[in-house]
Amino acid sequence: MEPDPDATARVLSAIGEEDFGRLLASLVTRYRDFDLAEEALHDAVLRAVETWPSRGVPERPQAWLMATAKNRAIDLIRADEVRTRHLARLRIEDELRPGDHDDHAVRLGEEMDGADIPDERLGLFFTCSHPTLREDERIVLILRFLSGLTTAEVAAGFLVETATMQQRIVRAKQRILKTGIPFGRPAPDEISDRLPGVLRVLYLIFTQGINATSGPAHTRVDLQREAIRLTRLLVGYLPGQTEARGLLALLLLTRARESTRVAQDGRPVPLADQDRSKWDSFLIAEGTALVDTAAGEPGAGAFTIQAAIAALHADAARFADTDWKQILVLYRMLSDLDPSPVVALNTAIALGKVSGPEAAMSALDKLADDPQLLRHRPFHIARAITLDELGRTSEAEDAYAAGLDCPGNDAESEFITARITDLQR
């Protein structure tokens, strides 16, 4: 059979960000060097593009990419004296340190097989949550290198400039190289300490899938599914961790609305306009059961509270039936645990539903100087909607225009532009 020149593009596309993330995680685990791993994998993909069209796609393309990337990494190490010394030191430490620090990488490279790839990223999430790293450094490393997000997307998730995020990534990688952070599985007594960072990463991956900060589409279903898959694994691994179950409940209840969140033209549909009869009742039932249990446990925290809010939205047969008073109570509880600008924004929105647009506008005005929210599209959209409700049309137009200047996807930009046009009419 003659090689199919188009097969390369189809297979590489089918492998997708999830498998590339696993490949990269395995290389990082093996070589303890994010830059080396990324460069080696990039070169392996280029090699596939060059050779597969003429030679044919290998039977196990992921394993081929892994083997090629490992060979390329060795070449890069041999050509760099500093990397050679670094790898030699790590190998000596590996021999002296008990444990199974290398087993994931070995299995992924040698036993990879399409749909049944041992997932390695969750373990590396815990590695990157090492206390030697600052919290923001831990999270940005995972999001940038292990979740398939660009630096710009990670920056948007943290409400900072791309250049600022790039500097954080560089500092985090340098700290890992200088301190020699072990890349093995953390000991059982270290799991609980590192869990909050891992949960936050899974949440940020999911939110990027719910509202993409770049690209043509408003949502990325692949990221939603992967975040839920990894969270399910985590809950299975740590069934006694309340917040892990709270996070899973939140993701499931939010995912249940996915089919109604985007119109046929690709533009986002506001919650008030969504057809609730099309929400996924099975996901709602599972998520509600999880949050009902988690909410009564001592370990319940911010994610469990957010899941309770999502459950209240799911309980309302119509938008008008939403229990906004209880939602406002929960947001105020959440503010005590997580006094972040985004929580303050959501509290202001809930306040408006309970006490009217004047109260919402007053709360939003108090947040108007926050530098993070000024880069956050939902803040400007919330201001625009509230200003429109108050009859301040020209100010609402300005607020929508400010939102267009913030990071966001093309579908959302079209939605905002359409709202501006409606106001001008």
Short mmCIF file of C-alpha atoms in Angstrom, two decimals:
data_model
loop_
_atom_site.label_atom_id
_atom_site.label_comp_id
_atom_site.label_asym_id
_atom_site.label_seq_id
_atom_site.Cartn_x
_atom_site.Cartn_y
_atom_site.Cartn_z
CA MET A 1 0.00 0.00 0.00
CA GLU A 2 1.30 3.42 -0.97
CA PRO A 3 1.89 5.88 1.90
CA ASP A 4 -0.91 8.35 2.41
CA PRO A 5 0.60 11.89 2.48
CA ASP A 6 -2.43 13.25 4.34
CA ALA A 7 -2.28 10.56 7.03
CA THR A 8 0.46 12.40 8.95
CA ALA A 9 -1.67 15.47 9.54
CA ARG A 10 -4.69 13.34 10.50
CA VAL A 11 -2.75 11.25 13.01
CA LEU A 12 -0.92 14.16 14.61
CA SER A 13 -4.22 16.01 14.91
CA ALA A 14 -5.89 12.93 16.43
CA ILE A 15 -3.12 12.57 19.00
CA GLY A 16 -4.10 16.01 20.27
CA GLU A 17 -2.96 18.13 23.19
CA GLU A 18 -3.76 15.47 25.80
CA ASP A 19 -1.29 12.91 24.47
CA PHE A 20 1.32 15.55 23.71
CA GLY A 21 0.95 16.68 27.31
CA ARG A 22 1.60 13.13 28.49
CA LEU A 23 4.63 12.80 26.23
CA LEU A 24 6.04 16.06 27.52
CA ALA A 25 5.34 15.06 31.12
CA SER A 26 7.26 11.82 30.61
CA LEU A 27 10.24 13.63 29.12
CA VAL A 28 10.25 16.19 31.92
CA THR A 29 10.11 13.41 34.50
CA ARG A 30 13.01 11.59 32.85
CA TYR A 31 15.32 14.56 32.20
CA ARG A 32 14.19 17.11 34.84
CA ASP A 33 14.48 19.90 32.30
CA PHE A 34 11.37 21.60 30.87
CA ASP A 35 13.21 23.36 28.05
CA LEU A 36 15.03 20.20 26.99
CA ALA A 37 11.81 18.19 27.04
CA GLU A 38 9.90 20.75 24.99
CA GLU A 39 12.68 21.11 22.42
CA ALA A 40 13.09 17.35 22.06
CA LEU A 41 9.36 16.76 21.58
CA HIS A 42 9.11 19.63 19.10
CA ASP A 43 11.96 18.14 17.08
CA ALA A 44 10.31 14.71 17.18
CA VAL A 45 7.10 16.14 15.73
CA LEU A 46 9.08 17.88 12.98
CA ARG A 47 10.80 14.58 12.22
CA ALA A 48 7.40 12.90 11.95
CA VAL A 49 6.20 15.57 9.52
CA GLU A 50 9.31 15.00 7.42
CA THR A 51 9.34 11.19 7.36
CA TRP A 52 5.84 9.82 7.83
CA PRO A 53 4.41 11.04 4.49
CA SER A 54 6.98 8.96 2.57
CA ARG A 55 7.55 6.05 4.96
CA GLY A 56 4.05 5.74 6.35
CA VAL A 57 2.65 6.40 9.83
CA PRO A 58 4.07 3.95 12.40
CA GLU A 59 1.72 1.46 14.01
CA ARG A 60 2.19 3.14 17.41
CA PRO A 61 2.72 6.82 16.61
CA GLN A 62 2.88 8.02 20.23
CA ALA A 63 5.56 5.47 21.06
CA TRP A 64 7.47 6.52 17.93
CA LEU A 65 7.33 10.17 19.01
CA MET A 66 8.47 9.24 22.50
CA ALA A 67 11.42 7.20 21.29
CA THR A 68 12.46 9.89 18.79
CA ALA A 69 12.17 12.62 21.42
CA LYS A 70 14.30 10.61 23.88
CA ASN A 71 16.99 10.14 21.24
CA ARG A 72 16.89 13.82 20.41
CA ALA A 73 17.13 14.73 24.10
CA ILE A 74 20.26 12.59 24.43
CA ASP A 75 21.80 14.35 21.43
CA LEU A 76 21.03 17.74 22.97
CA ILE A 77 22.53 16.68 26.30
CA ARG A 78 25.72 15.40 24.65
CA ALA A 79 26.12 18.72 22.87
CA ASP A 80 25.78 20.72 26.09
CA GLU A 81 28.35 20.24 28.85
CA VAL A 82 26.15 21.90 31.49
CA ARG A 83 23.21 19.60 30.70
CA THR A 84 25.52 16.57 30.73
CA ARG A 85 26.73 17.38 34.24
CA HIS A 86 23.17 18.08 35.38
CA LEU A 87 21.88 14.75 34.08
CA ALA A 88 24.80 12.84 35.56
CA ARG A 89 24.11 14.38 38.99
CA LEU A 90 20.42 13.48 38.75
CA ARG A 91 21.16 9.88 37.79
CA ILE A 92 23.47 9.48 40.79
CA GLU A 93 20.77 10.93 43.06
CA ASP A 94 18.23 8.54 41.54
CA GLU A 95 20.39 5.55 42.42
CA LEU A 96 20.78 6.74 46.01
CA ARG A 97 17.12 7.68 46.53
CA PRO A 98 14.61 4.86 47.08
CA GLY A 99 11.28 4.96 45.32
CA ASP A 100 9.70 4.70 41.90
CA HIS A 101 10.66 8.13 40.56
CA ASP A 102 11.35 6.85 37.03
CA ASP A 103 8.71 4.19 36.50
CA HIS A 104 6.15 6.45 34.79
CA ALA A 105 8.58 7.66 32.15
CA VAL A 106 9.79 4.15 31.41
CA ARG A 107 6.26 2.78 31.04
CA LEU A 108 5.11 5.63 28.85
CA GLY A 109 8.03 5.26 26.48
CA GLU A 110 8.00 1.49 26.24
CA GLU A 111 4.35 0.50 26.65
CA MET A 112 2.46 3.40 25.09
CA ASP A 113 -0.49 2.16 23.14
CA GLY A 114 -3.06 4.53 21.73
CA ALA A 115 -6.11 4.69 23.94
CA ASP A 116 -4.51 3.08 26.99
CA ILE A 117 -1.63 5.39 27.91
CA PRO A 118 -0.65 5.41 31.59
CA ASP A 119 -1.31 8.99 32.65
CA GLU A 120 1.76 10.65 34.00
CA ARG A 121 0.70 14.24 34.32
CA LEU A 122 -1.20 13.94 37.57
CA GLY A 123 1.92 12.67 39.32
CA LEU A 124 3.97 15.46 37.79
CA PHE A 125 1.35 17.98 38.97
CA PHE A 126 2.28 16.95 42.50
CA THR A 127 5.99 17.20 41.68
CA CYS A 128 5.56 20.74 40.39
CA SER A 129 3.69 21.59 43.59
CA HIS A 130 6.92 21.15 45.56
CA PRO A 131 7.17 23.69 48.43
CA THR A 132 10.52 24.96 47.12
CA LEU A 133 8.58 26.64 44.30
CA ARG A 134 6.36 29.63 44.94
CA GLU A 135 2.65 28.99 44.44
CA ASP A 136 2.40 31.00 41.23
CA GLU A 137 5.50 29.27 39.85
CA ARG A 138 4.08 25.82 40.55
CA ILE A 139 0.85 26.54 38.77
CA VAL A 140 2.25 28.30 35.72
CA LEU A 141 4.70 25.47 35.06
CA ILE A 142 1.91 22.92 35.03
CA LEU A 143 -0.42 25.01 32.90
CA ARG A 144 2.22 26.01 30.39
CA PHE A 145 4.07 22.74 29.90
CA LEU A 146 1.72 19.97 30.96
CA SER A 147 -1.72 21.21 29.94
CA GLY A 148 -1.09 22.42 26.41
CA LEU A 149 -1.81 26.09 27.15
CA THR A 150 0.18 28.90 25.59
CA THR A 151 1.96 31.50 27.70
CA ALA A 152 -0.67 34.05 26.64
CA GLU A 153 -3.51 31.75 27.77
CA VAL A 154 -1.83 31.16 31.13
CA ALA A 155 -1.28 34.90 31.53
CA ALA A 156 -4.95 35.57 30.82
CA GLY A 157 -5.93 32.99 33.44
CA PHE A 158 -3.86 34.89 36.00
CA LEU A 159 -5.03 38.31 34.73
CA VAL A 160 -1.47 39.51 34.04
CA GLU A 161 0.50 40.60 30.98
CA THR A 162 2.05 37.89 28.78
CA ALA A 163 5.55 39.30 29.37
CA THR A 164 5.04 39.09 33.13
CA MET A 165 3.97 35.46 32.86
CA GLN A 166 6.95 34.64 30.66
CA GLN A 167 9.27 35.96 33.37
CA ARG A 168 7.53 33.81 36.00
CA ILE A 169 7.96 30.72 33.84
CA VAL A 170 11.66 31.41 33.34
CA ARG A 171 12.19 31.93 37.08
CA ALA A 172 10.35 28.71 37.94
CA LYS A 173 12.39 26.62 35.50
CA GLN A 174 15.62 28.12 36.81
CA ARG A 175 14.62 27.36 40.39
CA ILE A 176 13.95 23.72 39.52
CA LEU A 177 17.38 23.37 37.88
CA LYS A 178 19.22 25.12 40.70
CA THR A 179 17.52 23.37 43.63
CA GLY A 180 17.37 19.88 42.12
CA ILE A 181 13.72 19.31 43.05
CA PRO A 182 13.08 15.53 43.02
CA PHE A 183 10.71 14.41 40.29
CA GLY A 184 9.48 11.28 42.01
CA ARG A 185 6.09 10.69 43.54
CA PRO A 186 5.74 12.66 46.77
CA ALA A 187 5.60 10.73 50.01
CA PRO A 188 2.11 10.11 51.48
CA ASP A 189 2.62 12.80 54.11
CA GLU A 190 3.41 15.33 51.37
CA ILE A 191 0.24 14.72 49.35
CA SER A 192 -2.11 16.79 51.51
CA ASP A 193 0.24 19.77 51.55
CA ARG A 194 0.52 19.80 47.76
CA LEU A 195 -3.12 18.96 47.00
CA PRO A 196 -4.45 22.57 46.98
CA GLY A 197 -2.05 23.54 44.20
CA VAL A 198 -3.03 20.51 42.14
CA LEU A 199 -6.74 21.24 42.60
CA ARG A 200 -6.26 24.83 41.51
CA VAL A 201 -4.44 23.72 38.38
CA LEU A 202 -7.23 21.31 37.44
CA TYR A 203 -9.75 24.10 38.00
CA LEU A 204 -7.79 26.53 35.80
CA ILE A 205 -7.52 23.96 33.02
CA PHE A 206 -11.28 23.49 33.13
CA THR A 207 -12.04 27.21 33.16
CA GLN A 208 -9.84 27.66 30.10
CA GLY A 209 -12.02 25.03 28.46
CA ILE A 210 -15.22 26.79 29.54
CA ASN A 211 -14.15 30.24 28.37
CA ALA A 212 -11.09 30.17 26.15
CA THR A 213 -8.87 33.24 26.43
CA SER A 214 -7.77 33.03 22.79
CA GLY A 215 -8.63 31.35 19.50
CA PRO A 216 -11.79 31.29 17.39
CA ALA A 217 -14.05 29.17 19.63
CA HIS A 218 -15.64 30.21 22.91
CA THR A 219 -15.10 26.82 24.54
CA ARG A 220 -12.54 24.01 24.39
CA VAL A 221 -14.30 20.75 25.12
CA ASP A 222 -11.01 18.84 25.09
CA LEU A 223 -9.76 20.78 28.11
CA GLN A 224 -13.07 20.33 29.93
CA ARG A 225 -13.00 16.59 29.43
CA GLU A 226 -9.35 16.26 30.40
CA ALA A 227 -9.79 18.29 33.58
CA ILE A 228 -12.74 16.12 34.59
CA ARG A 229 -10.85 12.92 33.73
CA LEU A 230 -7.85 13.92 35.83
CA THR A 231 -10.06 15.07 38.70
CA ARG A 232 -11.88 11.73 38.67
CA LEU A 233 -8.49 9.98 38.88
CA LEU A 234 -7.54 12.21 41.78
CA VAL A 235 -10.79 11.51 43.65
CA GLY A 236 -10.25 7.79 43.13
CA TYR A 237 -6.70 8.10 44.43
CA LEU A 238 -7.68 10.29 47.39
CA PRO A 239 -11.32 9.43 48.18
CA GLY A 240 -11.12 10.99 51.62
CA GLN A 241 -10.19 14.46 50.35
CA THR A 242 -13.36 16.55 50.54
CA GLU A 243 -12.17 19.39 48.33
CA ALA A 244 -11.20 17.00 45.55
CA ARG A 245 -14.81 15.77 45.49
CA GLY A 246 -16.02 19.35 45.75
CA LEU A 247 -13.98 20.27 42.70
CA LEU A 248 -15.29 17.27 40.75
CA ALA A 249 -18.85 18.30 41.64
CA LEU A 250 -18.18 21.84 40.42
CA LEU A 251 -16.73 20.64 37.12
CA LEU A 252 -19.59 18.21 36.48
CA LEU A 253 -22.32 20.74 37.29
CA THR A 254 -20.69 23.33 35.03
CA ARG A 255 -20.06 20.84 32.25
CA ALA A 256 -23.76 19.87 32.38
CA ARG A 257 -24.64 23.21 30.77
CA GLU A 258 -22.13 22.90 27.91
CA SER A 259 -24.58 22.06 25.09
CA THR A 260 -26.50 25.31 25.71
CA ARG A 261 -23.62 27.71 26.31
CA VAL A 262 -22.88 28.36 22.63
CA ALA A 263 -25.35 29.28 19.88
CA GLN A 264 -25.31 27.79 16.38
CA ASP A 265 -23.25 30.74 15.15
CA GLY A 266 -20.64 30.00 17.82
CA ARG A 267 -21.38 33.00 20.02
CA PRO A 268 -21.78 32.51 23.78
CA VAL A 269 -25.30 32.32 25.21
CA PRO A 270 -25.84 34.08 28.57
CA LEU A 271 -27.04 31.91 31.45
CA ALA A 272 -30.43 33.67 31.46
CA ASP A 273 -31.05 32.65 27.83
CA GLN A 274 -29.94 29.02 27.99
CA ASP A 275 -32.44 26.22 27.35
CA ARG A 276 -32.33 24.41 30.68
CA SER A 277 -34.26 21.43 29.34
CA LYS A 278 -31.09 20.53 27.42
CA TRP A 279 -28.82 20.54 30.45
CA ASP A 280 -27.30 17.11 31.15
CA SER A 281 -29.43 15.64 33.95
CA PHE A 282 -27.01 12.76 34.61
CA LEU A 283 -24.07 15.11 35.23
CA ILE A 284 -26.30 17.30 37.40
CA ALA A 285 -27.40 14.32 39.48
CA GLU A 286 -23.82 13.12 39.96
CA GLY A 287 -22.51 16.59 40.75
CA THR A 288 -25.34 17.35 43.17
CA ALA A 289 -24.80 14.08 45.04
CA LEU A 290 -21.10 14.84 45.40
CA VAL A 291 -21.63 18.37 46.68
CA ASP A 292 -24.40 17.32 49.08
CA THR A 293 -21.95 14.93 50.72
CA ALA A 294 -18.89 17.20 50.60
CA ALA A 295 -20.74 20.25 51.97
CA GLY A 296 -21.39 18.52 55.28
CA GLU A 297 -17.77 17.51 55.88
CA PRO A 298 -15.11 19.42 57.88
CA GLY A 299 -12.75 19.65 54.90
CA ALA A 300 -15.19 21.57 52.70
CA GLY A 301 -13.64 24.69 51.23
CA ALA A 302 -13.76 27.08 48.29
CA PHE A 303 -14.40 24.51 45.57
CA THR A 304 -17.19 22.88 47.53
CA ILE A 305 -18.84 26.29 48.02
CA GLN A 306 -18.58 27.01 44.29
CA ALA A 307 -20.11 23.60 43.60
CA ALA A 308 -23.00 24.46 45.93
CA ILE A 309 -23.55 27.65 43.92
CA ALA A 310 -23.53 25.66 40.67
CA ALA A 311 -26.04 23.23 42.20
CA LEU A 312 -28.42 26.10 43.02
CA HIS A 313 -28.29 27.21 39.38
CA ALA A 314 -28.99 23.62 38.30
CA ASP A 315 -31.96 23.38 40.71
CA ALA A 316 -33.76 26.34 39.13
CA ALA A 317 -36.14 25.27 36.36
CA ARG A 318 -36.04 28.84 35.00
CA PHE A 319 -33.54 31.66 35.38
CA ALA A 320 -36.22 33.63 37.23
CA ASP A 321 -36.47 30.82 39.81
CA THR A 322 -32.80 31.07 40.82
CA ASP A 323 -32.27 31.40 44.58
CA TRP A 324 -30.05 34.47 44.34
CA LYS A 325 -30.30 35.21 48.06
CA GLN A 326 -28.72 31.88 48.92
CA ILE A 327 -26.16 32.30 46.13
CA LEU A 328 -25.20 35.70 47.58
CA VAL A 329 -24.76 34.11 51.01
CA LEU A 330 -22.50 31.47 49.51
CA TYR A 331 -20.43 34.04 47.60
CA ARG A 332 -19.90 35.98 50.81
CA MET A 333 -18.74 32.76 52.49
CA LEU A 334 -16.45 32.18 49.52
CA SER A 335 -15.04 35.69 49.86
CA ASP A 336 -13.84 34.81 53.36
CA LEU A 337 -11.91 31.83 52.01
CA ASP A 338 -10.82 33.35 48.70
CA PRO A 339 -10.83 37.18 48.75
CA SER A 340 -9.83 37.37 45.09
CA PRO A 341 -10.97 40.01 42.58
CA VAL A 342 -12.94 37.43 40.57
CA VAL A 343 -14.88 36.30 43.65
CA ALA A 344 -15.56 39.95 44.46
CA LEU A 345 -16.88 40.41 40.91
CA ASN A 346 -19.23 37.44 41.17
CA THR A 347 -20.42 38.66 44.58
CA ALA A 348 -21.27 42.04 43.05
CA ILE A 349 -23.25 40.34 40.27
CA ALA A 350 -25.20 38.23 42.79
CA LEU A 351 -25.84 41.34 44.89
CA GLY A 352 -27.38 42.98 41.83
CA LYS A 353 -29.78 40.07 41.38
CA VAL A 354 -30.89 40.41 44.99
CA SER A 355 -30.89 44.18 45.51
CA GLY A 356 -31.09 45.65 42.03
CA PRO A 357 -28.70 47.18 39.47
CA GLU A 358 -27.89 50.24 41.62
CA ALA A 359 -26.41 47.99 44.32
CA ALA A 360 -24.50 46.01 41.70
CA MET A 361 -23.13 49.21 40.12
CA SER A 362 -21.97 50.51 43.46
CA ALA A 363 -20.12 47.24 44.15
CA LEU A 364 -18.63 47.17 40.66
CA ASP A 365 -17.43 50.77 40.96
CA LYS A 366 -15.47 49.78 44.06
CA LEU A 367 -13.60 47.23 41.93
CA ALA A 368 -12.96 49.56 39.01
CA ASP A 369 -9.35 50.28 39.92
CA ASP A 370 -8.27 46.69 40.37
CA PRO A 371 -5.50 46.08 37.76
CA GLN A 372 -6.40 42.40 37.40
CA LEU A 373 -10.07 43.04 36.72
CA LEU A 374 -9.22 45.73 34.20
CA ARG A 375 -7.76 42.89 32.08
CA HIS A 376 -10.73 40.60 32.76
CA ARG A 377 -13.48 40.62 30.12
CA PRO A 378 -16.28 39.40 32.38
CA PHE A 379 -15.76 42.46 34.60
CA HIS A 380 -16.37 44.87 31.72
CA ILE A 381 -19.29 42.79 30.43
CA ALA A 382 -20.86 42.84 33.91
CA ARG A 383 -20.44 46.62 34.06
CA ALA A 384 -21.92 47.02 30.59
CA ILE A 385 -24.99 44.91 31.39
CA THR A 386 -25.57 46.77 34.66
CA LEU A 387 -25.13 50.18 33.04
CA ASP A 388 -27.60 49.19 30.33
CA GLU A 389 -30.12 48.13 32.99
CA LEU A 390 -29.72 51.58 34.55
CA GLY A 391 -30.37 53.27 31.20
CA ARG A 392 -26.79 54.59 30.90
CA THR A 393 -26.43 53.45 27.31
CA SER A 394 -23.34 55.38 26.22
CA GLU A 395 -21.43 54.23 29.30
CA ALA A 396 -22.53 50.65 28.60
CA GLU A 397 -21.08 50.96 25.08
CA ASP A 398 -17.78 52.16 26.55
CA ALA A 399 -17.72 49.25 28.99
CA TYR A 400 -18.27 46.73 26.21
CA ALA A 401 -15.53 48.43 24.18
CA ALA A 402 -13.16 48.12 27.14
CA GLY A 403 -13.95 44.41 27.21
CA LEU A 404 -12.89 44.07 23.59
CA ASP A 405 -9.43 45.29 24.55
CA CYS A 406 -8.99 42.42 27.03
CA PRO A 407 -7.80 38.89 26.18
CA GLY A 408 -10.59 36.69 24.89
CA ASN A 409 -11.73 34.38 22.11
CA ASP A 410 -13.10 35.49 18.76
CA ALA A 411 -16.64 34.19 19.41
CA GLU A 412 -16.87 36.27 22.56
CA SER A 413 -15.57 39.30 20.69
CA GLU A 414 -18.34 38.87 18.14
CA PHE A 415 -20.89 38.65 20.97
CA ILE A 416 -19.60 41.91 22.47
CA THR A 417 -19.55 43.66 19.11
CA ALA A 418 -23.16 42.61 18.50
CA ARG A 419 -24.16 44.00 21.91
CA ILE A 420 -22.53 47.35 21.06
CA THR A 421 -24.42 47.42 17.78
CA ASP A 422 -27.71 46.71 19.58
CA LEU A 423 -27.07 49.60 21.99
CA GLN A 424 -26.28 51.97 19.15
CA ARG A 425 -29.61 51.14 17.52
#
